[in-house]
CSV table of C-alpha atoms in Angstrom, one decimal:
chain,number,residue,atom,x,y,z
B,1,UNK,CA,5.0,38.2,7.9
B,2,UNK,CA,4.1,37.9,11.6
B,3,UNK,CA,4.3,35.4,14.3
B,4,UNK,CA,1.1,33.8,15.6
B,5,UNK,CA,-1.2,35.0,18.4
B,6,UNK,CA,1.5,35.9,21.0
B,7,UNK,CA,3.2,38.4,18.8
B,8,UNK,CA,1.4,41.1,16.8
B,9,UNK,CA,4.5,42.9,15.4
B,10,UNK,CA,5.2,42.9,11.6
B,11,UNK,CA,8.6,43.4,10.0
B,12,UNK,CA,9.3,43.7,6.3
B,13,UNK,CA,12.4,41.6,5.5
B,14,UNK,CA,12.1,41.4,1.7
B,15,UNK,CA,10.1,42.6,-1.3
B,16,UNK,CA,9.3,40.7,-4.5
B,17,UNK,CA,9.1,41.8,-8.1
B,18,UNK,CA,8.2,40.2,-11.4
B,19,UNK,CA,10.4,42.7,-13.1
B,20,UNK,CA,13.3,40.5,-14.1
B,21,UNK,CA,15.7,43.0,-15.7
B,22,UNK,CA,19.2,41.4,-15.9
B,23,UNK,CA,20.8,44.8,-16.1
B,24,UNK,CA,20.0,45.8,-12.5
B,25,UNK,CA,22.8,43.9,-10.8
B,26,UNK,CA,20.9,40.7,-9.9
B,27,UNK,CA,22.7,38.1,-7.9
B,28,UNK,CA,21.5,34.6,-7.4
B,29,UNK,CA,21.0,32.6,-4.2
B,30,UNK,CA,20.1,29.1,-3.5
B,31,UNK,CA,16.7,29.2,-1.7
B,32,UNK,CA,15.5,25.7,-0.6
B,33,UNK,CA,17.2,24.2,-3.6
B,34,UNK,CA,15.9,26.8,-6.1
B,35,UNK,CA,18.1,29.5,-7.7
B,36,UNK,CA,16.3,32.9,-7.2
B,37,UNK,CA,17.6,36.3,-8.3
B,38,UNK,CA,17.9,39.1,-5.8
B,39,UNK,CA,19.0,42.7,-6.1
B,40,UNK,CA,19.4,45.7,-3.8
B,41,UNK,CA,16.3,47.8,-4.4
B,42,UNK,CA,16.5,51.6,-5.0
B,43,UNK,CA,13.1,52.0,-3.5
B,44,UNK,CA,13.4,49.9,-0.3
B,45,UNK,CA,16.3,49.4,2.1
B,46,UNK,CA,15.9,45.6,1.9
B,47,UNK,CA,16.6,42.9,-0.7
B,48,UNK,CA,14.2,42.4,-3.6
B,49,UNK,CA,13.6,39.0,-5.0
B,50,UNK,CA,13.2,39.0,-8.8
B,51,UNK,CA,11.7,36.4,-11.0
B,52,UNK,CA,9.8,36.1,-14.3
B,53,UNK,CA,6.0,35.7,-14.0
B,54,UNK,CA,6.0,32.1,-15.2
B,55,UNK,CA,8.2,31.1,-12.2
B,56,UNK,CA,6.4,33.1,-9.5
B,57,UNK,CA,4.6,30.1,-7.9
B,58,UNK,CA,7.9,28.2,-7.6
B,59,UNK,CA,9.6,31.3,-6.2
B,60,UNK,CA,7.0,31.9,-3.6
B,61,UNK,CA,7.1,28.2,-2.5
B,62,UNK,CA,10.9,28.2,-2.2
B,63,UNK,CA,11.0,31.4,-0.2
B,64,UNK,CA,8.1,30.2,2.0
B,65,UNK,CA,9.9,26.9,2.7
B,66,UNK,CA,13.2,28.7,3.5
B,67,UNK,CA,11.4,31.0,6.0
B,68,UNK,CA,9.5,28.1,7.5
B,69,UNK,CA,12.8,26.2,8.0
B,70,UNK,CA,14.3,29.2,9.6
B,71,UNK,CA,11.5,30.3,11.9
B,72,UNK,CA,9.5,27.0,12.2
B,73,UNK,CA,5.7,26.8,12.3
B,74,UNK,CA,5.3,30.1,14.3
B,75,UNK,CA,4.9,32.2,11.2
B,76,UNK,CA,1.6,33.3,9.7
B,77,UNK,CA,1.7,34.6,6.1
B,78,UNK,CA,-0.8,37.3,5.1
B,79,UNK,CA,-1.8,37.7,1.5
B,80,UNK,CA,-4.0,40.5,0.4
B,81,UNK,CA,-5.7,40.0,-3.0
B,82,UNK,CA,-7.7,42.5,-4.9
B,83,UNK,CA,-9.4,39.8,-7.0
B,84,UNK,CA,-10.0,36.1,-6.9
B,85,UNK,CA,-8.6,36.0,-10.4
B,86,UNK,CA,-5.2,37.3,-9.4
B,87,UNK,CA,-2.3,34.9,-8.5
B,88,UNK,CA,-2.5,33.6,-5.0
B,89,UNK,CA,0.0,31.0,-3.8
B,90,UNK,CA,-1.2,27.9,-2.0
B,91,UNK,CA,1.0,27.8,1.1
B,92,UNK,CA,0.7,26.5,4.6
B,93,UNK,CA,-0.2,29.0,7.3
B,94,UNK,CA,-1.5,31.5,4.6
B,95,UNK,CA,-4.0,34.0,6.0
B,96,UNK,CA,-5.9,35.2,2.9
B,97,UNK,CA,-7.8,38.5,2.7
B,98,UNK,CA,-9.6,38.8,-0.7
B,99,UNK,CA,-11.9,41.2,-2.4
B,100,UNK,CA,-14.3,39.8,-5.0
B,101,UNK,CA,-16.3,41.8,-7.5
B,102,UNK,CA,-18.1,38.9,-9.2
B,103,UNK,CA,-19.7,39.3,-12.7
B,104,UNK,CA,-23.4,38.5,-12.7
B,105,UNK,CA,-22.8,35.8,-15.2
B,106,UNK,CA,-19.8,34.2,-13.5
B,107,UNK,CA,-19.8,30.4,-13.4
B,108,UNK,CA,-20.5,29.3,-9.8
B,109,UNK,CA,-18.1,26.3,-10.3
B,110,UNK,CA,-15.2,28.8,-10.7
B,111,UNK,CA,-16.0,30.4,-7.4
B,112,UNK,CA,-16.5,27.1,-5.6
B,113,UNK,CA,-13.1,25.9,-6.9
B,114,UNK,CA,-11.5,29.1,-5.6
B,115,UNK,CA,-13.1,28.7,-2.1
B,116,UNK,CA,-12.1,25.1,-1.9
B,117,UNK,CA,-8.5,25.9,-2.8
B,118,UNK,CA,-8.2,28.3,0.1
B,119,UNK,CA,-10.1,26.8,3.0
B,120,UNK,CA,-8.4,29.0,5.7
B,121,UNK,CA,-9.6,32.4,4.4
B,122,UNK,CA,-9.5,35.2,7.0
B,123,UNK,CA,-11.7,37.7,5.2
B,124,UNK,CA,-13.8,37.9,2.1
B,125,UNK,CA,-15.3,41.1,0.7
B,126,UNK,CA,-17.7,40.0,-2.1
B,127,UNK,CA,-20.0,41.9,-4.3
B,128,UNK,CA,-22.4,39.6,-6.1
B,129,UNK,CA,-26.2,39.3,-6.3
B,130,UNK,CA,-26.4,35.5,-6.8
B,131,UNK,CA,-25.0,34.2,-3.5
B,132,UNK,CA,-27.9,31.8,-3.2
B,133,UNK,CA,-26.2,29.7,-5.9
B,134,UNK,CA,-23.3,28.9,-3.5
B,135,UNK,CA,-23.6,25.5,-1.9
B,136,UNK,CA,-24.4,25.4,1.8
B,137,UNK,CA,-21.3,23.1,2.2
B,138,UNK,CA,-19.0,25.6,0.5
B,139,UNK,CA,-15.8,26.7,2.1
B,140,UNK,CA,-17.1,30.3,1.5
B,141,UNK,CA,-19.2,30.0,4.6
B,142,UNK,CA,-16.2,29.0,6.7
B,143,UNK,CA,-14.2,32.2,6.3
B,144,UNK,CA,-13.6,33.9,9.6
B,145,UNK,CA,-14.9,37.3,8.4
B,146,UNK,CA,-17.2,38.2,5.4
B,147,UNK,CA,-18.5,41.5,4.1
B,148,UNK,CA,-21.2,41.4,1.4
B,149,UNK,CA,-22.6,44.1,-0.7
B,150,UNK,CA,-25.4,44.2,-3.4
B,151,UNK,CA,-27.3,41.5,-1.6
B,152,UNK,CA,-30.7,40.2,-2.6
B,153,UNK,CA,-33.5,39.1,-0.2
B,154,UNK,CA,-33.5,35.4,-1.2
B,155,UNK,CA,-30.0,34.9,0.0
B,156,UNK,CA,-30.2,36.7,3.4
B,157,UNK,CA,-31.8,33.7,5.0
B,158,UNK,CA,-29.3,31.3,3.3
B,159,UNK,CA,-26.3,33.2,4.5
B,160,UNK,CA,-27.6,33.6,8.0
B,161,UNK,CA,-28.3,29.8,8.1
B,162,UNK,CA,-25.0,28.7,6.6
B,163,UNK,CA,-22.3,31.1,7.9
B,164,UNK,CA,-19.9,29.3,10.2
B,165,UNK,CA,-17.4,32.1,10.7
B,166,UNK,CA,-17.0,34.7,13.4
B,167,UNK,CA,-17.9,38.1,12.0
B,168,UNK,CA,-20.1,39.2,9.1
B,169,UNK,CA,-21.3,42.5,7.7
B,170,UNK,CA,-24.1,42.6,5.1
B,171,UNK,CA,-24.4,45.9,3.2
B,172,UNK,CA,-27.1,47.4,1.0
B,173,UNK,CA,-29.3,44.3,1.4
B,174,UNK,CA,-32.9,43.6,1.8
B,175,UNK,CA,-33.9,41.9,5.1
B,176,UNK,CA,-37.1,41.6,7.0
B,177,UNK,CA,-38.5,40.7,10.4
B,178,UNK,CA,-39.0,37.0,9.7
B,179,UNK,CA,-35.4,36.4,8.6
B,180,UNK,CA,-34.1,38.0,11.7
B,181,UNK,CA,-36.5,36.1,14.1
B,182,UNK,CA,-35.5,32.8,12.5
B,183,UNK,CA,-31.8,33.7,12.8
B,184,UNK,CA,-32.1,34.7,16.5
B,185,UNK,CA,-34.1,31.6,17.2
B,186,UNK,CA,-31.5,29.3,15.7
B,187,UNK,CA,-28.7,31.0,17.6
B,188,UNK,CA,-30.7,30.9,20.9
B,189,UNK,CA,-31.4,27.2,20.5
B,190,UNK,CA,-27.8,26.4,19.6
B,191,UNK,CA,-28.8,25.1,16.1
B,192,UNK,CA,-26.6,27.5,14.2
B,193,UNK,CA,-24.0,30.3,14.2
B,194,UNK,CA,-22.1,28.7,17.1
B,195,UNK,CA,-18.8,30.6,16.3
B,196,UNK,CA,-20.5,33.9,15.6
B,197,UNK,CA,-19.2,36.9,17.4
B,198,UNK,CA,-20.6,39.9,15.5
B,199,UNK,CA,-23.2,40.5,12.8
B,200,UNK,CA,-24.2,43.8,11.2
B,201,UNK,CA,-26.9,44.1,8.6
B,202,UNK,CA,-27.3,47.4,6.8
B,203,UNK,CA,-30.3,47.6,4.5
B,204,UNK,CA,-31.8,49.6,1.8
B,205,UNK,CA,-35.2,49.6,3.4
B,206,UNK,CA,-37.4,47.5,5.6
B,207,UNK,CA,-40.8,46.3,4.6
B,208,UNK,CA,-41.7,46.0,8.3
B,209,UNK,CA,-40.7,47.7,11.5
B,210,UNK,CA,-37.7,45.8,12.7
B,211,UNK,CA,-38.1,47.0,16.2
B,212,UNK,CA,-40.5,44.2,16.5
B,213,UNK,CA,-37.7,41.7,16.8
B,214,UNK,CA,-36.9,43.3,20.2
B,215,UNK,CA,-40.4,42.3,21.4
B,216,UNK,CA,-40.2,38.6,20.9
B,217,UNK,CA,-41.2,36.8,24.1
B,218,UNK,CA,-37.7,35.3,24.6
B,219,UNK,CA,-35.9,38.6,24.2
B,220,UNK,CA,-34.8,40.0,27.6
B,221,UNK,CA,-34.6,43.6,28.7
B,222,UNK,CA,-32.3,45.5,31.0
B,223,UNK,CA,-33.9,48.1,33.2
B,224,UNK,CA,-34.0,51.4,31.3
B,225,UNK,CA,-32.6,53.3,34.3
B,226,UNK,CA,-29.4,51.2,34.1
B,227,UNK,CA,-26.4,51.4,31.8
B,228,UNK,CA,-25.7,48.2,29.8
B,229,UNK,CA,-22.1,47.2,29.0
B,230,UNK,CA,-20.5,48.0,25.6
B,231,UNK,CA,-19.9,45.2,23.2
B,232,UNK,CA,-16.9,45.8,20.9
B,233,UNK,CA,-14.4,43.4,19.3
B,234,UNK,CA,-11.3,43.6,17.1
B,235,UNK,CA,-12.5,43.8,13.5
B,236,UNK,CA,-11.2,40.8,11.7
B,237,UNK,CA,-11.6,42.3,8.2
B,238,UNK,CA,-8.4,44.4,8.6
B,239,UNK,CA,-5.1,42.5,8.0
B,240,UNK,CA,-2.6,44.9,9.5
B,241,UNK,CA,-2.5,44.2,13.3
B,242,UNK,CA,-1.4,47.8,14.2
B,243,UNK,CA,-4.3,49.3,12.3
B,244,UNK,CA,-7.1,46.9,13.3
B,245,UNK,CA,-10.2,48.9,14.4
B,246,UNK,CA,-12.9,47.6,16.6
B,247,UNK,CA,-16.4,46.6,15.5
B,248,UNK,CA,-19.1,49.2,15.9
B,249,UNK,CA,-20.0,49.3,19.6
B,250,UNK,CA,-23.3,47.9,20.8
B,251,UNK,CA,-24.8,49.5,23.8
B,252,UNK,CA,-28.2,47.9,24.1
B,253,UNK,CA,-30.8,47.2,26.8
B,254,UNK,CA,-32.0,44.1,24.9
B,255,UNK,CA,-30.3,40.7,24.7
B,256,UNK,CA,-31.0,37.0,24.3
B,257,UNK,CA,-29.5,33.9,26.0
B,258,UNK,CA,-28.3,30.7,24.3
B,259,UNK,CA,-29.9,27.8,26.0
B,260,UNK,CA,-27.0,25.4,25.6
B,261,UNK,CA,-24.3,27.4,27.5
B,262,UNK,CA,-26.2,30.5,28.9
B,263,UNK,CA,-24.1,32.9,26.8
B,264,UNK,CA,-25.5,36.3,26.0
B,265,UNK,CA,-25.9,38.2,22.7
B,266,UNK,CA,-26.7,41.9,22.7
B,267,UNK,CA,-29.2,43.1,20.0
B,268,UNK,CA,-29.4,46.6,18.6
B,269,UNK,CA,-31.9,48.0,16.0
B,270,UNK,CA,-31.2,51.6,14.9
B,271,UNK,CA,-33.0,52.9,11.8
B,272,UNK,CA,-32.3,50.4,9.0
B,273,UNK,CA,-29.4,48.7,10.8
B,274,UNK,CA,-29.5,45.4,12.8
B,275,UNK,CA,-26.4,44.6,15.0
B,276,UNK,CA,-25.9,41.4,16.9
B,277,UNK,CA,-22.9,40.9,19.3
B,278,UNK,CA,-22.1,37.7,21.2
B,279,UNK,CA,-20.5,37.9,24.6
B,280,UNK,CA,-18.1,35.3,26.1
B,281,UNK,CA,-19.9,35.8,29.4
B,282,UNK,CA,-22.8,33.9,30.7
B,283,UNK,CA,-26.0,35.8,31.6
B,284,UNK,CA,-25.1,35.9,35.2
B,285,UNK,CA,-21.6,37.3,34.4
B,286,UNK,CA,-23.1,39.7,31.9
B,287,UNK,CA,-25.6,41.2,34.3
B,288,UNK,CA,-22.8,41.9,36.8
B,289,UNK,CA,-21.4,44.3,34.3
B,290,UNK,CA,-24.6,46.3,34.1
B,291,UNK,CA,-24.2,49.7,36.0
């Protein structure tokens, strides 16, 4: 567990196990009105909560309530799931990081129900070729960070139009000049991607030369003899605060400006990669950083 924004330290105070073996010196404690078994672990120098699988939801809720009563609302709980089909508790202040390898024939309603059940997802890593089936109003698009692989061309435009989070990486996808021009135009006009901080698109191939997006008449250019500032942010896809890397740096002479607030986004096209990074600075403040 960890406290919220002002504290980035993590301390392990307890482990949990579904191995409820009564021969291992289990003692019971009252936790928020529920009796839960504990034992001294041979593997960890901390208590281990033990419970049968059928009671795990109740056990997690009781422990969560106890910790919340003790620490108050300053605690954020991180849950890292390797599949959307695994058990994930529904608890307040739960930061969910989930990996999703979705079968091609998966029922979309199953996914929509999952996304609706966890509206405060921090990061989703999803592998699925049918993302165009997800509703534009889905909570999927509200995750803070999303990484997508095995992506098809029909869904690139839908994702770029509907994503409301902060960071996204699209891997092994198909994307072209037109999709990117539309995306940048929406961002520039303030019609979409208002919260976006960072976007990276890595493609299989381009049917057109994407350097053309840098030549749109509303794209601005820094003098080639000057050194532009480096755009880099904390990568939201990593749950451990001490291990969080930064996003790939963007050092680009090209940028666009959002009309509504004069904020800047740097644009980089290298080979088959398109990277888009939004600055908190206005254009005037951004240009002062140019060397």
